[in-house]
Amino acid sequence: MTTQVKKPPLLFSTGFMFAATALISLIVVPWYGFAHGYSATTWGIFGLFWLLNGLSITAGYHRLWAHSTYKAHPVLRWFLAIWGAQALQNSILVWSAQHRHHHKYVDQNDKDPYSAGKGLWYSHIGWMLRDYPSAETDFKNVPDLKRDTIVMWQHRWYWPLTAFMNIGLPILLGWVSGEFWGVVLLAGVFRLFVAHHLTFLINSLAHFWGKQTYTEKNSARDSWVLALLTWGEGYHNFHHMFQNDYRNGIRWWQFDLTKWFINVCRISGLAWGLRRVPKFRILRARLSMDFVRAERKLQNSQLEQKWKTLIEKEYLQFKNTIHEWQELQAERANDVGEKLINRWHKTAFHTHAKELEYRLKMQRRRIALLSITLGK
Ligand SMILES: [Zn+2]
Ligand SMILES: [Zn+2]
């Protein structure tokens, strides 16, 4: 006999909102477009709202408040708090508390609010449709945000603010532009539908599809396609590994609009203290994964002992480089304590760190060559 697990009660208002915005976006919006057309101004308002909602969630809710990866001037914080409310993803306080839980308990079905372990639908939208205990907000992990007056103001006035930004503002701009229904449908409803589901992809698809470049300890994945759709948040494997870094796409060619936006804010004095993970740690994570993959290939191949010995030799060298780096870090920590860093010492330290970075880089190349051989 199988025991049926009782599902938590449905949250009707949330379900109704998602269903209504989806139905209007998929039926009424295209119909209105064919029947009346949308002007360039209306498309412009749609694009602007979408961009500002997206950046307020990624640069604001996510990288500024949930992860504290940089510091921001009150002007920028007000801007992100107000436009973030238009994204209709709850207040900064609630969003960040849930997101910090997601990182801490990633893939643990009973604790991660949008655990990918419970499937694609659940992690995308299902977790919001029922009153699941795992999605209950626990404000114990956001003491820093409770001290932030802008965050608390937005939390207090969240519903009137989001109603104004989602209903009042489109109505107002529709009336001013003379294209009332066009603006309400496209910049109001359709923009909300698109922005919602593209953001939700980071909780769902970004835990299922793409490369596990830096770690296999959790389900997060890197995907340039998802990065294009989410203002740069698609490099999710990197993000789960190094959540304190203000970047998600670390290479210059990786699309990370949020990182570029934060940098523009830095140049204009609105942001500072941008946190970056040392390059060595990033290289170390990549190389560790290279070894894991090479080992896997080795187990499945009938190659001669000489290849196995070579990989073992490389691994030993990798361990030695890491050990040397750790010693260097300890040395620096002592120096800071004793305030002994003079210019010469600082430069010598920097050179040594660069040497170690270079050693890992070269080793990655060699492992890549070995992997090609093993893959045959
Ligand atoms: Zn995050
Ligand atoms: Zn995630």
Coordinates of C-alpha atoms and ligand atoms in Angstrom, one line a residue:
M1 CA 0.0 0.0 0.0
T2 CA 1.4 3.4 -0.9
T3 CA 0.8 6.3 1.4
Q4 CA -0.2 9.5 -0.5
V5 CA 1.8 12.5 0.7
K6 CA -0.6 15.4 1.2
K7 CA 0.4 18.5 -0.8
P8 CA 0.5 21.9 0.9
P9 CA -2.5 24.2 0.1
L10 CA -2.5 26.1 -3.2
L11 CA -1.8 29.8 -3.1
F12 CA -4.7 31.0 -5.3
S13 CA -3.8 34.7 -5.7
T14 CA -0.2 33.8 -6.9
G15 CA -1.5 31.2 -9.2
F16 CA -4.2 33.5 -10.6
M17 CA -1.6 36.2 -11.2
F18 CA 0.8 33.9 -13.1
A19 CA -2.1 32.3 -15.1
A20 CA -3.7 35.7 -16.0
T21 CA -0.4 37.3 -17.1
A22 CA 0.5 34.2 -19.2
L23 CA -3.0 34.0 -20.9
I24 CA -3.1 37.7 -21.6
S25 CA 0.5 37.6 -23.0
L26 CA -0.1 34.6 -25.2
I27 CA -3.6 35.5 -26.5
V28 CA -4.6 39.2 -26.0
V29 CA -1.1 40.8 -26.6
P30 CA -0.6 39.2 -30.1
W31 CA -4.2 39.8 -31.0
Y32 CA -4.0 43.5 -30.2
G33 CA -0.7 43.6 -32.1
F34 CA -2.3 42.2 -35.3
A35 CA -5.4 44.3 -34.9
H36 CA -4.0 47.7 -33.9
G37 CA -0.2 47.4 -33.9
Y38 CA 2.3 48.7 -31.3
S39 CA 4.1 52.0 -31.9
A40 CA 7.9 52.4 -31.5
T41 CA 7.2 54.5 -28.3
T42 CA 5.3 51.5 -26.8
W43 CA 8.1 49.1 -27.7
G44 CA 10.5 51.6 -26.2
I45 CA 8.6 51.7 -22.9
F46 CA 8.4 47.9 -22.9
G47 CA 12.2 47.6 -23.5
L48 CA 13.1 50.2 -20.8
F49 CA 10.9 48.6 -18.2
W50 CA 12.3 45.1 -19.0
L51 CA 15.9 46.4 -18.8
L52 CA 15.3 48.3 -15.5
N53 CA 13.4 45.4 -13.9
G54 CA 16.1 43.0 -15.0
L55 CA 19.0 45.0 -13.8
S56 CA 17.3 45.9 -10.5
I57 CA 16.9 42.2 -9.7
T58 CA 20.4 41.2 -10.9
A59 CA 22.5 44.1 -9.8
G60 CA 20.3 45.1 -6.9
Y61 CA 18.4 42.3 -5.3
H62 CA 20.9 39.6 -6.2
R63 CA 24.5 41.0 -6.3
L64 CA 24.1 44.0 -4.0
W65 CA 21.6 42.9 -1.3
A66 CA 21.6 39.1 -1.3
H67 CA 25.4 38.7 -1.7
S68 CA 26.9 42.1 -0.7
T69 CA 29.4 41.9 -3.6
Y70 CA 29.8 45.7 -3.7
K71 CA 28.7 48.9 -1.9
A72 CA 26.3 51.4 -3.5
H73 CA 25.5 55.1 -3.0
P74 CA 21.9 55.7 -1.7
V75 CA 20.9 57.2 -5.1
L76 CA 21.6 53.8 -6.7
R77 CA 20.0 51.9 -3.9
W78 CA 16.8 53.9 -4.1
F79 CA 16.8 53.4 -7.9
L80 CA 17.2 49.7 -7.6
A81 CA 14.7 49.3 -4.8
I82 CA 12.0 51.2 -6.7
W83 CA 12.5 49.5 -10.1
G84 CA 13.0 46.2 -8.4
A85 CA 9.5 46.4 -7.0
Q86 CA 8.2 46.6 -10.6
A87 CA 9.6 43.1 -11.2
L88 CA 7.0 41.7 -8.8
Q89 CA 9.3 39.2 -7.1
N90 CA 8.6 40.2 -3.6
S91 CA 10.5 42.7 -1.4
I92 CA 14.3 42.8 -1.3
L93 CA 14.2 41.4 2.3
V94 CA 12.1 38.4 1.4
W95 CA 13.9 37.7 -1.9
S96 CA 17.3 37.9 -0.3
A97 CA 16.4 35.7 2.7
Q98 CA 15.1 33.0 0.4
H99 CA 18.1 33.4 -1.9
R100 CA 20.6 33.0 0.9
H101 CA 18.8 29.8 1.9
H102 CA 19.0 28.6 -1.7
H103 CA 22.8 29.0 -1.7
K104 CA 23.3 27.6 1.8
Y105 CA 21.1 24.5 1.2
V106 CA 21.3 24.2 -2.5
D107 CA 19.7 21.0 -3.9
Q108 CA 18.4 19.9 -0.4
N109 CA 14.8 19.4 -1.1
D110 CA 13.5 20.2 2.4
K111 CA 15.5 23.4 2.9
D112 CA 16.3 24.9 -0.5
P113 CA 13.2 27.0 -1.4
Y114 CA 13.5 26.3 -5.1
S115 CA 15.5 23.1 -5.1
A116 CA 16.3 21.7 -8.5
G117 CA 16.2 18.3 -6.9
K118 CA 12.4 18.6 -7.1
G119 CA 12.4 19.0 -10.8
L120 CA 12.2 21.7 -13.5
W121 CA 8.6 22.8 -13.0
Y122 CA 9.0 23.0 -9.2
S123 CA 12.2 25.1 -9.3
H124 CA 10.8 27.4 -12.1
I125 CA 7.4 28.3 -10.7
G126 CA 5.9 25.3 -8.7
W127 CA 7.5 26.4 -5.5
M128 CA 5.5 29.6 -5.5
L129 CA 2.1 28.0 -6.2
R130 CA 1.7 26.1 -2.9
D131 CA 2.5 27.0 0.7
Y132 CA 5.6 24.8 0.9
P133 CA 7.4 24.8 4.3
S134 CA 10.8 25.0 2.5
A135 CA 9.8 28.3 0.9
E136 CA 8.9 29.9 4.2
T137 CA 10.9 33.0 4.8
D138 CA 13.3 33.0 7.7
F139 CA 14.6 36.5 8.3
K140 CA 17.4 35.3 10.6
N141 CA 19.9 35.3 7.8
V142 CA 19.4 38.9 6.8
P143 CA 20.4 40.9 9.9
D144 CA 22.5 43.3 7.7
L145 CA 19.5 44.1 5.5
K146 CA 17.3 44.8 8.5
R147 CA 19.6 47.6 9.3
D148 CA 19.3 49.1 5.7
T149 CA 16.7 51.8 5.8
I150 CA 16.0 51.6 2.1
V151 CA 15.4 47.9 2.2
M152 CA 13.1 48.2 5.2
W153 CA 11.2 51.1 3.5
Q154 CA 10.7 49.0 0.4
H155 CA 9.6 46.0 2.5
R156 CA 7.1 48.1 4.4
W157 CA 5.6 49.8 1.3
Y158 CA 6.1 46.9 -1.1
W159 CA 2.5 46.3 -2.1
P160 CA 1.5 49.9 -2.8
L161 CA 4.8 50.5 -4.6
T162 CA 4.6 47.4 -6.8
A163 CA 0.9 48.2 -7.6
F164 CA 1.9 51.7 -8.7
M165 CA 4.9 50.5 -10.7
N166 CA 2.9 47.7 -12.4
I167 CA -0.5 49.3 -12.9
G168 CA -0.3 53.0 -12.2
L169 CA 2.8 53.7 -14.2
P170 CA 1.7 51.9 -17.4
I171 CA -1.7 53.5 -17.2
L172 CA -0.1 56.9 -16.7
L173 CA 2.4 56.4 -19.6
G174 CA -0.4 54.9 -21.8
W175 CA -2.5 58.0 -21.2
V176 CA 0.4 60.4 -21.9
S177 CA 1.5 58.6 -25.0
G178 CA -2.0 58.3 -26.4
E179 CA -1.7 54.6 -26.8
F180 CA -3.4 53.4 -23.6
W181 CA -4.1 49.8 -24.3
G182 CA -0.8 49.3 -26.2
V183 CA 1.3 50.4 -23.3
V184 CA -0.8 48.6 -20.7
L185 CA -0.7 45.3 -22.6
L186 CA 2.9 45.4 -23.8
A187 CA 4.8 47.3 -21.1
G188 CA 2.5 46.3 -18.3
V189 CA 1.4 42.7 -18.8
F190 CA 3.7 41.2 -21.4
R191 CA 6.9 42.8 -19.9
L192 CA 6.0 41.3 -16.5
F193 CA 5.4 37.8 -18.1
V194 CA 8.7 37.9 -20.0
A195 CA 10.8 39.3 -17.1
H196 CA 9.3 36.8 -14.6
H197 CA 10.0 33.7 -16.7
L198 CA 13.4 34.7 -17.8
T199 CA 14.4 35.4 -14.2
F200 CA 12.9 32.1 -13.1
L201 CA 15.1 30.3 -15.6
I202 CA 18.0 30.9 -13.3
N203 CA 16.4 28.8 -10.6
S204 CA 15.2 26.1 -13.0
L205 CA 17.1 25.6 -16.3
A206 CA 20.4 27.0 -15.0
H207 CA 20.4 24.1 -12.6
F208 CA 19.8 21.5 -15.3
W209 CA 21.4 22.7 -18.6
G210 CA 25.0 23.8 -19.3
K211 CA 28.5 23.1 -18.1
Q212 CA 29.7 22.4 -14.6
T213 CA 32.9 24.4 -15.1
Y214 CA 34.0 24.9 -11.5
T215 CA 32.3 22.3 -9.3
E216 CA 30.1 19.3 -9.5
K217 CA 29.1 19.6 -5.8
N218 CA 25.8 21.3 -6.7
S219 CA 23.5 21.2 -9.7
A220 CA 24.3 24.8 -10.9
R221 CA 25.5 25.2 -14.5
D222 CA 27.1 27.7 -16.8
S223 CA 25.4 28.6 -20.0
W224 CA 26.1 31.5 -22.4
V225 CA 22.5 31.2 -23.8
L226 CA 21.0 31.7 -20.4
A227 CA 23.4 34.6 -19.8
L228 CA 22.1 36.4 -22.9
L229 CA 18.5 36.0 -21.6
T230 CA 19.2 37.1 -18.0
W231 CA 21.5 40.1 -18.2
G232 CA 24.5 37.9 -17.4
E233 CA 23.2 35.6 -14.7
G234 CA 23.6 32.4 -16.8
Y235 CA 27.1 31.7 -15.5
H236 CA 25.5 30.1 -12.5
N237 CA 28.1 27.4 -11.8
F238 CA 30.7 30.1 -11.3
H239 CA 28.2 32.0 -9.1
H240 CA 27.4 29.1 -6.8
M241 CA 31.1 28.4 -6.4
F242 CA 32.1 32.1 -5.8
Q243 CA 29.0 33.9 -4.6
N244 CA 30.9 36.8 -3.2
D245 CA 32.3 37.9 -6.5
Y246 CA 30.4 40.8 -8.2
R247 CA 30.9 39.1 -11.6
N248 CA 29.2 36.0 -13.0
G249 CA 30.8 36.0 -16.4
I250 CA 34.5 36.6 -15.7
R251 CA 36.0 36.6 -19.2
W252 CA 35.8 39.8 -21.3
W253 CA 33.8 38.0 -24.0
Q254 CA 31.2 36.5 -21.6
F255 CA 28.0 38.4 -21.7
D256 CA 27.4 39.9 -18.2
L257 CA 25.5 43.1 -18.6
T258 CA 25.0 43.3 -14.8
K259 CA 28.8 43.3 -14.3
W260 CA 29.2 46.1 -16.9
F261 CA 26.4 48.1 -15.3
I262 CA 28.1 47.8 -11.9
N263 CA 31.3 48.9 -13.4
V264 CA 29.7 52.0 -15.0
C265 CA 28.2 52.8 -11.6
R266 CA 31.8 52.4 -10.1
I267 CA 33.2 54.8 -12.7
S268 CA 30.5 57.4 -12.0
G269 CA 31.0 57.1 -8.2
L270 CA 27.7 55.3 -7.4
A271 CA 29.4 52.0 -6.6
W272 CA 32.6 51.0 -4.8
G273 CA 34.3 48.1 -3.0
L274 CA 33.6 45.6 -5.9
R275 CA 34.6 42.1 -4.6
R276 CA 36.6 39.7 -6.8
V277 CA 37.8 36.2 -6.0
P278 CA 41.6 35.9 -6.5
K279 CA 42.4 34.5 -9.9
F280 CA 44.4 31.7 -8.4
R281 CA 41.3 30.3 -6.6
I282 CA 39.3 30.4 -9.9
L283 CA 42.1 28.6 -11.7
R284 CA 42.4 26.1 -8.9
A285 CA 38.7 25.2 -9.1
R286 CA 38.9 24.8 -12.9
L287 CA 41.9 22.6 -12.8
S288 CA 40.4 20.5 -10.0
M289 CA 37.5 19.8 -12.4
D290 CA 39.9 19.1 -15.2
F291 CA 41.5 16.4 -13.0
V292 CA 38.1 14.9 -12.1
R293 CA 37.2 14.6 -15.8
A294 CA 40.6 13.3 -16.8
E295 CA 40.4 10.6 -14.0
R296 CA 37.0 9.6 -15.3
K297 CA 38.2 9.2 -18.8
L298 CA 41.2 7.3 -17.5
Q299 CA 39.0 4.8 -15.7
N300 CA 37.0 4.1 -18.9
S301 CA 40.0 3.8 -21.2
Q302 CA 42.4 1.0 -21.9
L303 CA 45.4 3.2 -22.0
E304 CA 48.9 2.2 -21.0
Q305 CA 50.3 2.8 -17.6
K306 CA 52.5 5.7 -18.8
W307 CA 49.4 7.9 -19.2
K308 CA 48.2 7.1 -15.7
T309 CA 51.6 7.9 -14.3
L310 CA 51.7 11.2 -16.2
I311 CA 48.3 12.3 -14.7
E312 CA 49.5 11.3 -11.3
K313 CA 52.6 13.4 -11.7
E314 CA 50.6 16.4 -12.9
Y315 CA 48.3 16.0 -9.9
L316 CA 51.2 16.0 -7.5
Q317 CA 52.5 19.1 -9.0
F318 CA 49.0 20.7 -8.7
K319 CA 49.0 19.9 -5.0
N320 CA 52.4 21.4 -4.6
T321 CA 51.4 24.6 -6.3
I322 CA 48.4 24.9 -4.0
H323 CA 50.5 24.3 -1.0
E324 CA 52.9 27.0 -2.1
W325 CA 50.1 29.4 -2.6
Q326 CA 48.6 28.7 0.8
E327 CA 52.0 29.4 2.4
L328 CA 52.2 32.6 0.5
Q329 CA 48.8 33.7 1.8
A330 CA 49.8 32.9 5.3
E331 CA 53.0 34.9 4.9
R332 CA 51.0 37.9 3.7
A333 CA 48.5 37.6 6.6
N334 CA 51.5 37.7 9.1
D335 CA 53.0 40.6 7.3
V336 CA 49.8 42.6 7.4
G337 CA 49.6 41.9 11.1
E338 CA 53.1 43.2 11.8
K339 CA 52.7 46.0 9.3
L340 CA 56.0 45.0 7.6
I341 CA 54.9 45.3 4.0
N342 CA 57.3 47.6 2.2
R343 CA 57.3 48.2 -1.5
W344 CA 59.9 45.6 -2.3
H345 CA 58.2 42.9 -0.3
K346 CA 54.8 43.7 -1.8
T347 CA 56.2 43.5 -5.3
A348 CA 58.0 40.2 -4.5
F349 CA 54.8 38.8 -3.1
H350 CA 52.8 39.9 -6.2
T351 CA 55.4 38.3 -8.6
H352 CA 55.3 35.0 -6.7
A353 CA 51.5 35.0 -6.8
K354 CA 51.6 35.7 -10.5
E355 CA 54.1 32.9 -11.0
L356 CA 51.8 30.4 -9.3
E357 CA 48.9 31.6 -11.4
Y358 CA 50.9 31.1 -14.5
R359 CA 51.9 27.6 -13.3
L360 CA 48.3 26.6 -13.0
K361 CA 47.5 28.1 -16.4
M362 CA 50.2 26.1 -18.1
Q363 CA 49.1 23.0 -16.3
R364 CA 45.5 23.5 -17.5
R365 CA 46.9 23.4 -21.1
R366 CA 48.8 20.2 -20.5
I367 CA 45.8 18.5 -18.9
A368 CA 43.7 19.7 -21.9
L369 CA 46.2 18.0 -24.3
L370 CA 46.2 14.8 -22.1
S371 CA 42.4 14.8 -22.1
I372 CA 42.4 14.9 -25.9
T373 CA 44.6 11.8 -25.9
L374 CA 42.4 10.1 -23.2
G375 CA 39.3 10.9 -25.1
K376 CA 40.3 9.0 -28.2
Ligands
ZN1 ZN 23.0 34.0 -5.8
ZN2 ZN 21.0 28.6 -8.0

